Short mmCIF file of C-alpha atoms in Angstrom, two decimals:
data_model
loop_
_atom_site.label_atom_id
_atom_site.label_comp_id
_atom_site.label_asym_id
_atom_site.label_seq_id
_atom_site.Cartn_x
_atom_site.Cartn_y
_atom_site.Cartn_z
CA MET A 1 67.76 -236.58 10.99
CA LYS A 2 65.52 -234.98 8.09
CA VAL A 3 62.86 -232.35 8.93
CA PHE A 4 59.88 -232.51 7.11
CA LYS A 5 57.17 -229.63 7.09
CA PHE A 6 53.62 -229.73 5.80
CA GLY A 7 51.84 -226.54 5.53
CA GLY A 8 47.92 -225.93 6.16
CA ALA A 9 46.72 -226.92 2.48
CA SER A 10 48.43 -230.42 2.89
CA VAL A 11 46.22 -231.35 6.08
CA LYS A 12 42.92 -229.19 4.97
CA ASP A 13 40.70 -232.07 5.29
CA ALA A 14 40.87 -235.52 6.45
CA GLY A 15 42.14 -236.77 2.84
CA GLY A 16 45.13 -234.48 3.06
CA VAL A 17 46.00 -235.75 6.66
CA LYS A 18 45.68 -239.58 5.44
CA ASN A 19 48.05 -238.53 2.26
CA VAL A 20 50.48 -237.22 4.80
CA LEU A 21 50.62 -240.73 6.09
CA GLN A 22 51.17 -241.87 2.72
CA VAL A 23 54.16 -239.50 2.19
CA LEU A 24 55.66 -240.82 5.57
CA GLU A 25 55.48 -244.14 5.05
CA ALA A 26 56.80 -243.56 1.50
CA GLU A 27 59.77 -241.78 3.16
CA GLY A 28 60.76 -243.68 6.39
CA THR A 29 59.28 -242.45 9.70
CA ALA A 30 62.51 -243.14 12.00
CA GLU A 31 64.30 -240.19 12.53
CA LYS A 32 62.26 -237.67 11.23
CA LEU A 33 61.30 -234.53 13.04
CA VAL A 34 57.70 -233.57 11.16
CA VAL A 35 56.31 -229.59 11.29
CA ILE A 36 52.65 -229.35 10.75
CA SER A 37 50.77 -225.96 10.42
CA ALA A 38 47.36 -225.36 11.07
CA MET A 39 44.86 -227.11 8.84
CA GLY A 40 43.28 -225.07 5.97
CA LYS A 41 42.58 -221.55 6.77
CA MET A 42 42.21 -221.67 10.38
CA THR A 43 44.89 -219.16 10.87
CA ASN A 44 42.46 -216.54 9.17
CA ALA A 45 39.45 -218.30 11.12
CA LEU A 46 41.13 -217.82 14.40
CA GLU A 47 42.00 -214.30 13.42
CA VAL A 48 38.14 -213.59 13.06
CA VAL A 49 37.63 -214.77 16.44
CA VAL A 50 40.48 -212.36 17.84
CA ASN A 51 38.69 -209.55 16.34
CA ASP A 52 35.46 -210.37 17.41
CA TYR A 53 36.63 -210.86 20.93
CA LEU A 54 38.47 -207.18 21.12
CA GLN A 55 36.04 -205.67 18.86
CA LYS A 56 32.42 -207.03 20.35
CA GLY A 57 33.23 -208.73 23.41
CA ASP A 58 31.96 -212.01 22.10
CA PHE A 59 33.83 -215.11 20.25
CA ASN A 60 31.28 -217.81 20.46
CA ASP A 61 30.18 -217.05 16.49
CA ALA A 62 33.71 -216.67 15.03
CA LEU A 63 34.82 -219.93 17.28
CA GLN A 64 31.87 -222.33 16.34
CA PRO A 65 33.24 -222.61 12.42
CA VAL A 66 36.62 -223.41 13.94
CA LYS A 67 35.23 -226.30 16.13
CA GLU A 68 32.82 -227.75 13.20
CA PHE A 69 35.96 -227.62 11.00
CA HIS A 70 37.76 -229.64 12.91
CA ARG A 71 35.14 -232.16 14.11
CA GLU A 72 34.41 -232.56 10.32
CA ILE A 73 38.08 -233.40 9.80
CA MET A 74 38.23 -236.02 12.78
CA LEU A 75 35.02 -237.74 11.59
CA GLY A 76 36.96 -238.54 8.21
CA LEU A 77 39.96 -240.08 10.03
CA PHE A 78 38.11 -241.92 13.38
CA GLU A 79 35.69 -244.75 13.11
CA ASN A 80 35.31 -244.79 16.66
CA ARG A 81 33.66 -241.51 18.13
CA GLU A 82 34.94 -241.79 21.92
CA HIS A 83 38.45 -242.15 20.11
CA PRO A 84 40.90 -239.95 22.83
CA ALA A 85 41.58 -237.47 19.74
CA PHE A 86 38.01 -236.38 20.21
CA VAL A 87 38.84 -235.61 24.12
CA ALA A 88 42.19 -234.03 23.55
CA VAL A 89 40.72 -231.56 20.82
CA ARG A 90 37.75 -230.78 23.52
CA GLN A 91 40.30 -229.90 25.78
CA LEU A 92 42.26 -227.39 23.48
CA PHE A 93 39.04 -225.77 23.01
CA GLU A 94 38.46 -225.63 26.86
CA ALA A 95 41.68 -224.08 27.23
CA LEU A 96 41.07 -221.70 24.30
CA GLU A 97 37.70 -220.65 25.95
CA ASN A 98 38.82 -220.46 29.33
CA PHE A 99 41.43 -217.73 28.14
CA LEU A 100 39.51 -216.07 26.53
CA ARG A 101 36.87 -215.69 29.39
CA HIS A 102 39.39 -214.42 31.90
CA ASN A 103 41.67 -212.41 29.97
CA ARG A 104 42.05 -209.08 30.82
CA SER A 105 44.51 -207.45 28.38
CA THR A 106 43.26 -205.45 25.40
CA ASN A 107 46.61 -205.63 23.46
CA TYR A 108 45.80 -206.91 20.28
CA ASP A 109 49.46 -208.33 19.31
CA PHE A 110 49.56 -210.46 22.23
CA VAL A 111 45.48 -211.67 22.55
CA TYR A 112 46.41 -212.84 18.76
CA ASP A 113 49.50 -215.02 19.84
CA GLN A 114 47.48 -216.69 22.59
CA VAL A 115 44.59 -217.46 20.45
CA VAL A 116 45.75 -218.20 17.11
CA ILE A 117 48.54 -220.84 18.48
CA TYR A 118 45.70 -223.27 18.97
CA GLY A 119 45.49 -223.64 15.13
CA GLU A 120 48.42 -225.36 15.39
CA LEU A 121 47.86 -227.27 18.47
CA LEU A 122 44.47 -228.78 16.99
CA SER A 123 46.07 -229.95 14.04
CA THR A 124 49.04 -231.49 15.59
CA THR A 125 47.31 -233.29 18.16
CA ILE A 126 44.55 -234.68 15.15
CA VAL A 127 47.71 -235.82 13.21
CA SER A 128 49.61 -237.35 15.87
CA SER A 129 46.52 -239.18 17.04
CA TYR A 130 45.58 -240.56 13.23
CA LEU A 131 49.49 -241.78 13.04
CA SER A 132 49.27 -243.61 16.37
CA SER A 133 45.84 -245.10 15.42
CA CYS A 134 47.40 -246.08 11.94
CA GLY A 135 50.51 -247.95 14.19
CA ILE A 136 52.84 -245.12 13.80
CA LYS A 137 54.39 -244.21 16.70
CA ASN A 138 55.22 -240.94 17.37
CA ASP A 139 56.49 -238.14 19.65
CA LEU A 140 54.13 -235.01 19.85
CA LEU A 141 56.07 -232.21 21.07
CA ASP A 142 54.72 -228.79 22.41
CA ALA A 143 56.72 -226.08 20.08
CA ARG A 144 56.57 -223.69 23.02
CA ASN A 145 58.61 -226.14 25.27
CA CYS A 146 61.26 -226.22 22.36
CA ILE A 147 61.37 -222.56 20.64
CA CYS A 148 62.37 -219.97 23.33
CA THR A 149 61.91 -216.21 22.49
CA ASP A 150 61.59 -212.72 23.39
CA ASN A 151 57.74 -210.98 24.03
CA THR A 152 57.93 -208.97 20.39
CA TYR A 153 53.95 -211.08 20.21
CA ARG A 154 53.03 -211.42 16.05
CA ASP A 155 57.05 -211.47 15.57
CA ALA A 156 59.26 -213.29 18.16
CA GLN A 157 62.65 -213.15 18.06
CA VAL A 158 64.29 -216.64 18.59
CA GLN A 159 66.50 -216.87 21.71
CA TRP A 160 68.96 -219.62 20.00
CA GLU A 161 71.11 -220.84 23.13
CA GLU A 162 68.08 -221.69 25.12
CA THR A 163 66.25 -222.83 22.18
CA GLN A 164 69.30 -225.02 21.36
CA ALA A 165 69.59 -226.42 24.77
CA GLN A 166 65.68 -227.00 24.99
CA ILE A 167 65.47 -228.92 21.72
CA THR A 168 68.77 -231.20 22.49
CA SER A 169 67.00 -232.30 25.34
CA LEU A 170 63.44 -232.82 24.19
CA VAL A 171 63.62 -234.51 20.72
CA ARG A 172 64.47 -238.24 20.78
CA ARG A 173 66.19 -238.34 17.85
CA GLU A 174 65.80 -241.89 17.00
CA ASN A 175 61.58 -241.56 16.94
CA LEU A 176 59.17 -239.72 14.89
CA SER A 177 58.63 -236.34 16.38
CA ILE A 178 55.52 -234.17 15.56
CA THR A 179 55.48 -230.37 16.56
CA GLN A 180 53.67 -227.07 15.50
CA GLY A 181 54.88 -224.59 13.02
CA PHE A 182 55.25 -221.03 13.63
CA ILE A 183 54.87 -220.82 17.45
CA GLY A 184 57.18 -220.18 20.76
CA ALA A 185 57.16 -219.05 24.44
CA ASP A 186 58.54 -215.73 25.74
CA PRO A 187 60.37 -216.13 29.36
CA ASN A 188 56.87 -215.91 31.11
CA ASN A 189 55.57 -218.94 29.46
CA PHE A 190 53.33 -216.84 27.31
CA SER A 191 52.72 -217.91 23.88
CA THR A 192 54.19 -216.15 20.90
CA THR A 193 54.32 -216.84 17.21
CA LEU A 194 57.11 -216.04 14.68
CA GLY A 195 55.22 -214.02 12.06
CA ARG A 196 52.61 -215.36 9.40
CA GLU A 197 53.68 -218.44 7.23
CA GLY A 198 56.47 -219.31 10.11
CA SER A 199 56.22 -223.02 9.93
CA ASP A 200 59.15 -222.93 7.27
CA TYR A 201 61.05 -220.91 9.70
CA THR A 202 60.37 -223.32 12.71
CA ALA A 203 61.59 -226.29 10.16
CA GLY A 204 64.78 -224.31 9.86
CA ILE A 205 65.33 -223.79 13.58
CA PHE A 206 64.84 -227.00 14.42
CA ALA A 207 67.38 -228.34 11.71
CA TYR A 208 69.50 -226.21 12.92
CA CYS A 209 69.70 -227.33 16.25
CA LEU A 210 69.66 -231.00 15.59
CA ASN A 211 72.21 -230.79 12.93
CA ALA A 212 69.75 -232.19 10.71
CA GLU A 213 70.83 -233.75 7.27
CA SER A 214 67.82 -231.72 5.05
CA VAL A 215 64.71 -229.98 5.25
CA THR A 216 61.81 -230.85 3.14
CA ILE A 217 58.73 -228.38 2.42
CA TRP A 218 55.71 -230.37 1.21
CA LYS A 219 53.65 -227.86 -0.68
CA ASP A 220 50.41 -228.07 -3.34
CA VAL A 221 52.90 -226.70 -6.13
CA PRO A 222 55.76 -228.60 -7.71
CA GLY A 223 58.56 -226.98 -6.10
CA VAL A 224 60.02 -223.43 -6.23
CA LEU A 225 58.40 -221.64 -9.49
CA ASN A 226 59.64 -218.61 -11.40
CA ALA A 227 56.02 -217.17 -10.26
CA ASP A 228 53.06 -217.60 -8.60
CA PRO A 229 50.77 -219.42 -10.99
CA ARG A 230 47.69 -217.75 -8.95
CA VAL A 231 49.03 -214.67 -10.31
CA PHE A 232 51.23 -214.82 -13.68
CA GLU A 233 50.56 -217.40 -16.41
CA ASN A 234 53.30 -220.33 -17.57
CA ALA A 235 54.88 -220.29 -14.11
CA GLN A 236 58.19 -222.74 -14.66
CA LEU A 237 59.60 -224.94 -12.10
CA LEU A 238 63.29 -223.60 -11.06
CA GLU A 239 65.00 -227.39 -10.61
CA HIS A 240 67.55 -225.60 -7.95
CA ILE A 241 68.39 -222.58 -6.85
CA SER A 242 71.58 -221.29 -4.14
CA TYR A 243 70.80 -220.08 -0.77
CA GLU A 244 71.81 -216.61 -2.12
CA GLU A 245 69.04 -216.52 -4.54
CA ALA A 246 66.16 -218.44 -2.54
CA ILE A 247 66.70 -215.46 0.42
CA GLU A 248 66.63 -212.63 -2.61
CA LEU A 249 63.22 -214.21 -3.72
CA ALA A 250 62.07 -214.88 -0.02
CA PHE A 251 62.88 -211.21 0.68
CA TYR A 252 61.27 -209.82 -1.98
CA GLY A 253 57.98 -211.67 -1.19
CA ALA A 254 57.91 -214.72 -2.87
CA SER A 255 55.78 -217.07 -0.90
CA VAL A 256 57.28 -220.60 -1.12
CA ILE A 257 59.76 -220.10 1.44
CA HIS A 258 59.52 -218.11 4.65
CA PRO A 259 62.38 -215.25 4.32
CA LYS A 260 63.61 -216.25 7.77
CA THR A 261 63.91 -220.28 6.96
CA LEU A 262 67.09 -219.59 4.78
CA GLN A 263 69.47 -218.27 7.49
CA PRO A 264 69.90 -220.93 9.85
CA LEU A 265 69.95 -223.32 7.14
CA GLN A 266 72.77 -222.04 5.28
CA ARG A 267 74.92 -221.02 8.42
CA LYS A 268 75.21 -225.09 8.43
CA GLU A 269 74.64 -225.65 4.99
CA ILE A 270 71.80 -227.74 5.38
CA PRO A 271 70.19 -228.53 2.05
CA LEU A 272 66.27 -227.26 1.64
CA TYR A 273 63.77 -229.45 -0.76
CA VAL A 274 60.76 -228.01 -2.03
CA LYS A 275 58.51 -230.75 -3.30
CA SER A 276 54.85 -231.43 -3.90
CA PHE A 277 52.85 -233.67 -1.68
CA LEU A 278 50.27 -234.35 -4.51
CA ASN A 279 53.44 -236.08 -6.33
CA PRO A 280 56.02 -237.02 -3.59
CA VAL A 281 58.33 -238.93 -6.04
CA ASN A 282 58.72 -235.57 -8.36
CA PRO A 283 62.49 -234.30 -7.60
CA GLY A 284 61.05 -230.64 -6.76
CA THR A 285 63.55 -227.87 -6.34
CA ALA A 286 66.67 -228.07 -4.42
CA VAL A 287 67.91 -225.04 -2.33
CA LYS A 288 71.76 -225.74 -1.72
CA LYS A 289 74.94 -223.72 -1.22
CA GLY A 290 76.55 -222.20 -4.73
CA GLN A 291 74.41 -223.79 -7.17
CA PRO A 292 73.16 -221.36 -9.66
CA ILE A 293 69.68 -220.87 -10.54
CA LEU A 294 68.25 -223.43 -13.30
CA PRO A 295 66.88 -222.44 -15.51
CA LYS A 296 68.19 -218.73 -15.56
CA ILE A 297 64.63 -217.23 -16.35
CA PRO A 298 63.24 -214.01 -15.05
CA CYS A 299 61.28 -214.66 -11.88
CA PHE A 300 58.40 -212.63 -10.98
CA ILE A 301 57.14 -211.74 -7.40
CA VAL A 302 54.02 -209.51 -6.57
CA LYS A 303 52.94 -208.05 -3.18
CA LYS A 304 49.55 -206.82 -2.80
CA ASN A 305 48.11 -204.58 -0.57
CA GLN A 306 51.42 -202.18 0.13
CA VAL A 307 51.37 -198.67 0.59
CA LEU A 308 53.48 -196.24 -1.23
CA ILE A 309 54.74 -192.93 1.09
CA SER A 310 56.62 -190.07 -0.48
CA LEU A 311 58.13 -187.66 1.89
CA SER A 312 59.60 -184.29 1.04
CA SER A 313 60.65 -181.63 3.28
CA LEU A 314 58.66 -178.45 3.72
CA ASP A 315 60.95 -175.91 3.09
CA PHE A 316 62.50 -177.52 0.28
CA SER A 317 65.81 -178.35 1.66
CA PHE A 318 67.63 -181.69 1.27
CA ILE A 319 66.62 -184.87 2.70
CA LEU A 320 69.90 -185.74 4.51
CA GLU A 321 71.55 -188.93 6.20
CA LYS A 322 70.14 -187.25 9.68
CA ASN A 323 66.55 -187.27 8.10
CA ILE A 324 66.52 -190.59 6.61
CA SER A 325 67.39 -191.84 10.37
CA GLU A 326 64.68 -190.13 11.39
CA ILE A 327 62.18 -191.56 9.11
CA PHE A 328 63.63 -195.56 9.74
CA SER A 329 63.39 -194.94 13.47
CA LEU A 330 59.88 -194.17 13.15
CA PHE A 331 59.27 -197.31 10.96
CA HIS A 332 61.19 -199.59 13.84
CA LYS A 333 58.92 -197.61 16.08
CA TYR A 334 55.78 -198.71 14.44
CA GLN A 335 56.77 -202.06 13.09
CA ILE A 336 56.53 -201.20 9.53
CA LYS A 337 58.50 -203.20 7.11
CA VAL A 338 60.36 -201.43 4.55
CA ASP A 339 60.33 -203.07 0.75
CA LEU A 340 61.68 -200.56 -1.43
CA ILE A 341 63.39 -197.16 -0.73
CA GLN A 342 64.25 -194.40 -3.32
CA ASN A 343 65.34 -190.96 -3.08
CA SER A 344 66.58 -187.76 -4.56
CA ALA A 345 67.56 -184.60 -3.39
CA ILE A 346 64.22 -183.22 -1.57
CA SER A 347 62.28 -186.63 -1.39
CA PHE A 348 62.18 -189.89 -0.31
CA SER A 349 59.71 -192.43 -1.26
CA VAL A 350 59.37 -196.04 0.45
CA CYS A 351 56.61 -198.79 -0.12
CA ILE A 352 55.89 -200.73 2.90
CA ASP A 353 54.04 -203.48 4.33
CA ASN A 354 51.60 -202.08 7.17
CA LYS A 355 50.86 -205.54 8.46
CA PHE A 356 50.28 -204.41 12.41
CA ASN A 357 48.06 -201.43 11.08
CA ASN A 358 50.04 -198.53 12.51
CA LEU A 359 49.80 -196.37 9.28
CA GLU A 360 47.64 -193.66 10.85
CA LYS A 361 50.02 -193.61 13.80
CA LEU A 362 52.63 -193.04 11.50
CA LEU A 363 51.72 -190.61 9.04
CA SER A 364 50.50 -188.59 12.09
CA HIS A 365 54.22 -188.36 12.86
CA LEU A 366 55.55 -187.93 9.32
CA LYS A 367 53.24 -185.00 9.08
CA ALA A 368 54.68 -183.06 11.79
CA THR A 369 58.18 -183.15 9.95
CA PHE A 370 57.40 -183.77 5.94
CA ARG A 371 55.07 -183.09 3.21
CA VAL A 372 53.32 -186.42 2.65
CA ASN A 373 51.69 -188.23 0.13
CA TYR A 374 50.61 -191.92 0.07
CA ASN A 375 48.93 -194.07 -1.71
CA THR A 376 47.24 -197.41 -0.21
CA GLY A 377 46.23 -200.75 -1.87
CA VAL A 378 49.36 -200.48 -4.58
CA SER A 379 51.20 -203.67 -5.70
CA LEU A 380 54.88 -203.96 -5.69
CA TYR A 381 56.11 -206.31 -8.49
CA THR A 382 59.72 -207.36 -8.75
CA ILE A 383 61.37 -209.11 -11.64
CA ARG A 384 64.74 -210.96 -10.56
CA HIS A 385 66.84 -211.78 -13.34
CA PHE A 386 64.77 -209.51 -15.74
CA ASP A 387 64.65 -208.50 -19.59
CA GLU A 388 63.10 -206.52 -21.62
CA LYS A 389 60.33 -208.53 -22.46
CA ALA A 390 59.51 -209.54 -19.18
CA VAL A 391 59.42 -205.61 -18.24
CA ALA A 392 57.35 -204.97 -20.96
CA GLY A 393 54.88 -207.66 -20.25
CA LEU A 394 54.35 -206.54 -16.35
CA GLU A 395 53.84 -203.02 -17.15
CA LYS A 396 51.55 -203.25 -19.27
CA ASP A 397 47.71 -202.10 -18.46
CA LYS A 398 49.56 -201.00 -15.13
CA LYS A 399 50.04 -197.17 -13.78
CA VAL A 400 53.68 -197.33 -12.57
CA LEU A 401 54.43 -194.95 -9.42
CA LEU A 402 57.52 -195.99 -9.17
CA LYS A 403 60.52 -197.84 -11.09
CA GLN A 404 63.61 -199.05 -9.88
CA ILE A 405 66.52 -201.10 -11.63
CA THR A 406 69.56 -202.67 -9.93
CA ARG A 407 71.53 -205.00 -11.89
CA GLU A 408 69.69 -208.26 -11.43
CA THR A 409 66.21 -206.76 -10.16
CA VAL A 410 63.71 -204.44 -11.57
CA GLN A 411 60.86 -203.12 -9.06
CA LEU A 412 57.67 -201.67 -10.06
CA VAL A 413 54.99 -200.14 -7.54
CA ALA A 414 52.12 -199.72 -9.36
CA ILE A 415 48.07 -199.74 -9.42
CA PRO A 416 46.77 -203.07 -10.78
#
């Protein structure tokens, strides 16, 4: 079996969905499992629905553009306005509205997961229906029946044994299967998500459980580049890299591959390919065991909207292992992702990602024990395989607040 993953950019309009059909026809549809993300920026749009619902008590104004967006795509795909796809999509919206009307929970993370999963459910329903209308038979799988997780909403952890059993029993290997990225279900059958951009991870989970031959992620870029072309000029294609290198790049924030995706693939040495859905015949980037980065050039990564926190003891005593342990227990408590650490005798600095919006609670707790300074809205820049020219070019015109150098990597926290 081969596992394909198409992201939101590949199905952002009717033309994109038709292109998915062309890629599948060229690659063959037998023994394929295809993971599909929400269309375009629909996860963002559904986040607005969640925010309006919890803050204003109303969701209709935010939900209407979501409905119109999907209807516009369907009108570009189905000549018959009575096609069953229209009924299926309407039923999904009715189910979403029913949840929003009857839900009593004010837990943001729980509500978030019950709402945003509809982006993937809508996209796969539309794509599956379109493929069927073009004579491509396929099985539409609900990933919530396949991927079993705990109840850590917005960052659910996979229960591998249960997931393996479900995928093995539900996937008909000889067929073309269509399923959703990013989503699963907890033991109480509430929907969960695997973290933003988690559709790649879904592909890795299915590939691992199916002992797939390979995974291909279809993107709107030629493959894995040494820099984000939206931020850095003259980005170059990396022809191949090792699992280890890809994991490092993903950990530091490279957006082409989700950080968790490579772990299950590496365990079974399943190769990963990143290719362009705009030019599917091009080779893209291969990620495999033990192959060095080619070409070996500096790789630039930026994570924006980070927070730099610097702690020092109130009485100028050393910050020791016990203090650091207490600090990290707070990071865990408030779901704070730490991207960089630097410490001296009496100070400790971290660059963090506040994706769960718990910064104020964290700071309040820290201020009871430490002297706290912090900067919000900073950027974390990373250069893998750096040279002096790359570092000098990155530092130019920036106010650098922190710099850290290891054998292969330079990191800067800076105000752009």
